[in-house]
GROMACS .gro file of C-alpha atoms in nm:
model
  280
    1MET     CA    1   4.787  -4.829   1.682
    2THR     CA    2   4.813  -4.540   1.923
    3ASP     CA    3   5.119  -4.518   2.137
    4THR     CA    4   4.992  -4.492   2.491
    5THR     CA    5   5.331  -4.475   2.658
    6SER     CA    6   5.461  -4.149   2.791
    7PRO     CA    7   5.828  -4.038   2.750
    8ASP     CA    8   5.903  -4.070   3.121
    9GLN     CA    9   5.761  -4.412   3.163
   10THR     CA   10   6.010  -4.666   3.300
   11ASP     CA   11   6.042  -5.028   3.188
   12ALA     CA   12   5.857  -5.135   3.508
   13ASP     CA   13   5.568  -4.899   3.420
   14ARG     CA   14   5.543  -5.037   3.059
   15ALA     CA   15   5.558  -5.383   3.183
   16LEU     CA   16   5.281  -5.315   3.436
   17LYS     CA   17   5.057  -5.170   3.171
   18THR     CA   18   5.119  -5.467   2.941
   19ARG     CA   19   5.022  -5.696   3.223
   20HIS     CA   20   4.706  -5.506   3.278
   21ARG     CA   21   4.623  -5.504   2.904
   22THR     CA   22   4.677  -5.878   2.880
   23MET     CA   23   4.465  -5.937   3.206
   24TRP     CA   24   4.154  -5.757   3.068
   25ALA     CA   25   4.186  -5.902   2.722
   26SER     CA   26   4.169  -6.248   2.881
   27GLY     CA   27   3.832  -6.415   2.937
   28ASP     CA   28   3.529  -6.234   2.800
   29TYR     CA   29   3.476  -5.897   2.966
   30PRO     CA   30   3.241  -5.767   2.708
   31THR     CA   31   3.003  -6.060   2.761
   32LEU     CA   32   3.021  -6.010   3.142
   33ALA     CA   33   2.949  -5.637   3.108
   34SER     CA   34   2.659  -5.718   2.874
   35ASP     CA   35   2.511  -6.006   3.104
   36LEU     CA   36   2.564  -5.828   3.443
   37ILE     CA   37   2.621  -5.446   3.449
   38TRP     CA   38   2.526  -5.290   3.105
   39GLU     CA   39   2.272  -5.078   3.292
   40LEU     CA   40   2.547  -4.895   3.487
   41GLY     CA   41   2.632  -4.716   3.156
   42PRO     CA   42   2.305  -4.535   3.117
   43ARG     CA   43   2.306  -4.460   3.487
   44VAL     CA   44   2.638  -4.276   3.471
   45VAL     CA   45   2.524  -4.089   3.147
   46ASP     CA   46   2.206  -3.966   3.326
   47ALA     CA   47   2.413  -3.861   3.636
   48ALA     CA   48   2.653  -3.662   3.409
   49GLU     CA   49   2.352  -3.506   3.230
   50VAL     CA   50   2.482  -3.570   2.882
   51ARG     CA   51   2.336  -3.354   2.622
   52PRO     CA   52   2.334  -3.338   2.240
   53GLY     CA   53   2.647  -3.154   2.132
   54ASP     CA   54   2.852  -3.244   2.432
   55ARG     CA   55   3.198  -3.364   2.369
   56VAL     CA   56   3.218  -3.665   2.606
   57LEU     CA   57   3.525  -3.899   2.699
   58ASP     CA   58   3.466  -4.239   2.845
   59VAL     CA   59   3.785  -4.352   3.021
   60ALA     CA   60   3.850  -4.718   3.047
   61ALA     CA   61   3.536  -4.779   2.844
   62GLY     CA   62   3.571  -5.138   2.784
   63SER     CA   63   3.316  -5.226   2.517
   64GLY     CA   64   3.118  -4.906   2.570
   65ASN     CA   65   2.826  -4.949   2.815
   66ALA     CA   66   2.844  -4.574   2.894
   67ALA     CA   67   3.001  -4.446   2.578
   68ILE     CA   68   2.730  -4.587   2.350
   69PRO     CA   69   2.441  -4.458   2.546
   70ALA     CA   70   2.624  -4.109   2.556
   71ALA     CA   71   2.646  -4.125   2.169
   72LEU     CA   72   2.278  -4.220   2.133
   73ARG     CA   73   2.202  -3.890   2.322
   74GLY     CA   74   2.362  -3.690   2.036
   75ALA     CA   75   2.696  -3.627   2.198
   76THR     CA   76   3.030  -3.648   2.038
   77VAL     CA   77   3.201  -3.947   2.221
   78VAL     CA   78   3.552  -4.082   2.247
   79ALA     CA   79   3.566  -4.430   2.412
   80SER     CA   80   3.919  -4.489   2.541
   81ASP     CA   81   4.070  -4.794   2.686
   82LEU     CA   82   4.410  -4.948   2.761
   83THR     CA   83   4.281  -5.269   2.616
   84PRO     CA   84   4.170  -5.210   2.249
   85GLU     CA   85   4.084  -5.590   2.225
   86LEU     CA   86   3.752  -5.495   2.388
   87PHE     CA   87   3.661  -5.261   2.101
   88ASP     CA   88   3.553  -5.508   1.845
   89VAL     CA   89   3.244  -5.605   2.046
   90GLY     CA   90   3.181  -5.239   2.137
   91ARG     CA   91   3.188  -5.145   1.775
   92ARG     CA   92   2.935  -5.420   1.684
   93ILE     CA   93   2.696  -5.315   1.968
   94ALA     CA   94   2.728  -4.944   1.872
   95ALA     CA   95   2.653  -5.035   1.499
   96GLU     CA   96   2.349  -5.244   1.602
   97ALA     CA   97   2.219  -4.954   1.814
   98GLY     CA   98   2.287  -4.697   1.554
   99ALA     CA   99   2.551  -4.501   1.756
  100GLU     CA  100   2.840  -4.332   1.607
  101LEU     CA  101   3.162  -4.277   1.817
  102GLU     CA  102   3.544  -4.296   1.818
  103TRP     CA  103   3.732  -4.574   1.978
  104ARG     CA  104   4.081  -4.499   2.100
  105GLU     CA  105   4.351  -4.678   2.285
  106ALA     CA  106   4.471  -4.481   2.584
  107ASP     CA  107   4.621  -4.526   2.925
  108ALA     CA  108   4.394  -4.363   3.195
  109GLU     CA  109   4.705  -4.234   3.369
  110ALA     CA  110   4.843  -4.064   3.052
  111LEU     CA  111   4.546  -3.979   2.829
  112PRO     CA  112   4.652  -3.864   2.472
  113PHE     CA  113   4.409  -3.567   2.478
  114PRO     CA  114   4.477  -3.194   2.509
  115ASP     CA  115   4.387  -3.000   2.823
  116ASP     CA  116   4.015  -2.891   2.858
  117GLU     CA  117   3.903  -3.106   2.570
  118PHE     CA  118   3.582  -3.263   2.696
  119ASP     CA  119   3.251  -3.119   2.836
  120VAL     CA  120   3.195  -3.453   3.020
  121THR     CA  121   3.434  -3.724   3.132
  122LEU     CA  122   3.294  -4.044   3.246
  123SER     CA  123   3.414  -4.397   3.370
  124THR     CA  124   3.212  -4.696   3.476
  125VAL     CA  125   3.401  -4.930   3.686
  126GLY     CA  126   3.689  -4.867   3.463
  127VAL     CA  127   3.930  -4.589   3.591
  128MET     CA  128   3.926  -4.742   3.919
  129PHE     CA  129   4.155  -5.017   3.799
  130ALA     CA  130   4.435  -4.793   3.695
  131PRO     CA  131   4.702  -4.858   3.944
  132PHE     CA  132   4.810  -4.517   4.039
  133HIS     CA  133   4.502  -4.345   4.164
  134GLN     CA  134   4.634  -3.980   4.174
  135ALA     CA  135   4.774  -3.991   3.823
  136ALA     CA  136   4.447  -4.111   3.693
  137ALA     CA  137   4.254  -3.856   3.878
  138ASP     CA  138   4.470  -3.579   3.767
  139GLU     CA  139   4.416  -3.697   3.400
  140LEU     CA  140   4.025  -3.691   3.454
  141VAL     CA  141   4.043  -3.327   3.567
  142ARG     CA  142   4.303  -3.219   3.309
  143VAL     CA  143   4.108  -3.321   3.008
  144THR     CA  144   3.768  -3.176   3.126
  145LYS     CA  145   3.680  -2.822   3.049
  146SER     CA  146   3.635  -2.555   3.325
  147GLY     CA  147   3.276  -2.596   3.422
  148GLY     CA  148   3.258  -2.943   3.273
  149ARG     CA  149   3.126  -3.258   3.444
  150ILE     CA  150   3.294  -3.564   3.570
  151ALA     CA  151   3.078  -3.873   3.658
  152LEU     CA  152   3.223  -4.209   3.792
  153ILE     CA  153   3.069  -4.530   3.899
  154ASN     CA  154   3.322  -4.741   4.110
  155TRP     CA  155   3.272  -5.059   4.315
  156THR     CA  156   3.290  -4.997   4.690
  157PRO     CA  157   3.521  -5.177   4.925
  158GLU     CA  158   3.246  -5.309   5.136
  159GLY     CA  159   3.029  -5.416   4.837
  160PHE     CA  160   3.055  -5.747   4.651
  161ILE     CA  161   3.333  -5.667   4.400
  162GLY     CA  162   3.526  -5.512   4.692
  163GLN     CA  163   3.484  -5.840   4.878
  164LEU     CA  164   3.576  -6.044   4.567
  165PHE     CA  165   3.913  -5.877   4.558
  166LYS     CA  166   3.958  -5.903   4.925
  167THR     CA  167   3.894  -6.289   4.889
  168MET     CA  168   4.139  -6.322   4.598
  169LYS     CA  169   4.411  -6.102   4.774
  170PRO     CA  170   4.590  -6.392   4.952
  171TYR     CA  171   4.636  -6.570   4.609
  172ALA     CA  172   4.723  -6.254   4.419
  173PRO     CA  173   5.079  -6.086   4.361
  174PRO     CA  174   5.145  -5.779   4.580
  175LEU     CA  175   5.062  -5.442   4.432
  176PRO     CA  176   5.351  -5.256   4.279
  177GLU     CA  177   5.515  -4.994   4.487
  178GLY     CA  178   5.287  -4.673   4.493
  179ALA     CA  179   4.992  -4.853   4.351
  180GLN     CA  180   4.654  -4.862   4.551
  181PRO     CA  181   4.373  -5.118   4.557
  182ALA     CA  182   4.105  -5.051   4.301
  183PRO     CA  183   3.815  -5.062   4.542
  184LEU     CA  184   3.942  -4.753   4.725
  185TRP     CA  185   3.786  -4.557   4.434
  186GLY     CA  186   3.447  -4.665   4.592
  187ASP     CA  187   3.537  -4.474   4.917
  188GLU     CA  188   3.394  -4.120   4.912
  189GLN     CA  189   3.674  -3.952   5.110
  190HIS     CA  190   3.940  -4.117   4.891
  191VAL     CA  191   3.778  -3.978   4.566
  192ARG     CA  192   3.731  -3.629   4.726
  193GLU     CA  193   4.107  -3.633   4.818
  194LEU     CA  194   4.199  -3.750   4.471
  195LEU     CA  195   4.000  -3.469   4.296
  196GLY     CA  196   4.082  -3.207   4.568
  197ASP     CA  197   3.978  -2.846   4.528
  198ARG     CA  198   3.998  -2.853   4.143
  199VAL     CA  199   3.626  -2.957   4.147
  200THR     CA  200   3.313  -2.831   4.305
  201ASP     CA  201   2.959  -2.950   4.348
  202VAL     CA  202   3.072  -3.300   4.449
  203SER     CA  203   2.810  -3.560   4.488
  204ALA     CA  204   2.871  -3.908   4.618
  205VAL     CA  205   2.587  -4.161   4.654
  206ARG     CA  206   2.606  -4.541   4.727
  207GLN     CA  207   2.360  -4.740   4.509
  208THR     CA  208   2.337  -5.104   4.398
  209VAL     CA  209   2.282  -5.311   4.089
  210VAL     CA  210   2.083  -5.636   4.135
  211ILE     CA  211   2.249  -5.949   3.984
  212ASP     CA  212   2.014  -6.237   3.926
  213ARG     CA  213   2.232  -6.424   3.667
  214PHE     CA  214   2.340  -6.701   3.909
  215ASP     CA  215   2.169  -6.962   4.120
  216THR     CA  216   2.459  -7.088   4.320
  217GLY     CA  217   2.800  -6.986   4.453
  218GLU     CA  218   2.956  -7.230   4.235
  219GLU     CA  219   2.793  -7.103   3.925
  220PHE     CA  220   2.904  -6.751   4.003
  221ARG     CA  221   3.257  -6.884   4.072
  222ASP     CA  222   3.277  -7.068   3.750
  223TYR     CA  223   3.155  -6.767   3.543
  224PHE     CA  224   3.415  -6.529   3.679
  225LYS     CA  225   3.686  -6.797   3.630
  226SER     CA  226   3.606  -6.800   3.270
  227HIS     CA  227   3.505  -6.438   3.201
  228TYR     CA  228   3.668  -6.196   3.448
  229GLY     CA  229   4.028  -6.090   3.383
  230PRO     CA  230   4.136  -6.019   3.749
  231THR     CA  231   4.004  -6.348   3.858
  232ILE     CA  232   4.167  -6.536   3.560
  233ALA     CA  233   4.487  -6.379   3.644
  234VAL     CA  234   4.477  -6.502   3.996
  235TYR     CA  235   4.401  -6.854   3.901
  236ASN     CA  236   4.677  -6.851   3.641
  237ARG     CA  237   4.918  -6.748   3.914
  238ILE     CA  238   4.828  -7.039   4.137
  239ALA     CA  239   4.769  -7.294   3.869
  240ASP     CA  240   5.055  -7.512   3.966
  241ASP     CA  241   4.941  -7.539   4.330
  242PRO     CA  242   4.629  -7.763   4.340
  243GLU     CA  243   4.590  -7.692   4.709
  244GLN     CA  244   4.560  -7.324   4.671
  245VAL     CA  245   4.323  -7.365   4.365
  246ARG     CA  246   4.090  -7.575   4.577
  247ALA     CA  247   4.107  -7.315   4.847
  248LEU     CA  248   4.014  -7.030   4.629
  249ASP     CA  249   3.740  -7.227   4.456
  250THR     CA  250   3.588  -7.285   4.805
  251ALA     CA  251   3.620  -6.931   4.905
  252LEU     CA  252   3.475  -6.785   4.594
  253ALA     CA  253   3.176  -7.023   4.610
  254GLU     CA  254   3.124  -6.929   4.974
  255LEU     CA  255   3.147  -6.560   4.896
  256GLY     CA  256   2.860  -6.611   4.647
  257ARG     CA  257   2.651  -6.791   4.909
  258THR     CA  258   2.700  -6.518   5.170
  259GLN     CA  259   2.574  -6.257   4.920
  260GLY     CA  260   2.253  -6.437   4.875
  261LEU     CA  261   2.304  -6.718   4.631
  262ASP     CA  262   2.199  -7.094   4.695
  263ALA     CA  263   1.863  -6.959   4.848
  264PRO     CA  264   1.529  -6.986   4.665
  265GLY     CA  265   1.512  -6.677   4.443
  266GLY     CA  266   1.855  -6.568   4.560
  267ALA     CA  267   2.019  -6.279   4.387
  268MET     CA  268   2.302  -6.046   4.472
  269GLU     CA  269   2.319  -5.669   4.503
  270TRP     CA  270   2.642  -5.521   4.403
  271GLU     CA  271   2.724  -5.193   4.566
  272TYR     CA  272   2.882  -4.901   4.384
  273LEU     CA  273   2.965  -4.527   4.452
  274LEU     CA  274   2.834  -4.271   4.205
  275VAL     CA  275   3.032  -3.965   4.209
  276THR     CA  276   2.956  -3.646   4.008
  277ALA     CA  277   3.160  -3.321   4.025
  278ARG     CA  278   3.202  -3.006   3.820
  279VAL     CA  279   3.553  -2.885   3.736
  280ARG     CA  280   3.637  -2.532   3.853
   0.00000   0.00000   0.00000
């Protein structure tokens, strides 16, 4: 197993990463990705203009919804993630699709790759969950060659997943000192500041993915309670407080309703920010 800790990590840093790995390994994120957002992978691959022969890194790749389409284009791909428990499903999907790629355990804030290693660095609603944004952004730039492309899809603060985290916040533990909320990666100005003048040709476009998997707010809530690591972690934290559990149950079902569920033919549109840039 790859050692993803860096020599200067503190015990608190290591404990935080262990909690994150456990969180994303809980539930069934690969099924959620397949059921709801698999199409985002090909979208970011298109935006990055991945070509045969490119060396591509997918950061926080999960089960590979961007890495696998990139490999199918003829690129040499490394799918990296802090949570290697997600790789088994990814390997199966890749084999069924006829895609060959490398799977590697890696912390987005301390990637185990040399400088200037990749022609393209991607992340699809992945790197945004690294708690220390500047460290993760620095790594994206560091491992990408001069003239290489970075392409990211991140949920926006105003969109559905941003509102999901806002709804869960009163029941969640406070962020560690220095950490920032994940949906900030969906704010254009924030991403521009993170990447700074090390990149050029920055494009940031808000788009949506249509989610028609759920008929009611309760159906959405129950699916996320059983599949989505961050939601599972919040419920685990309040499990001994029935009143808080009921309150969060109600709030999440209502969130689904406000986003179009419980109406005939109701569907949700989840907003994300698609960012592309070229390393100077």
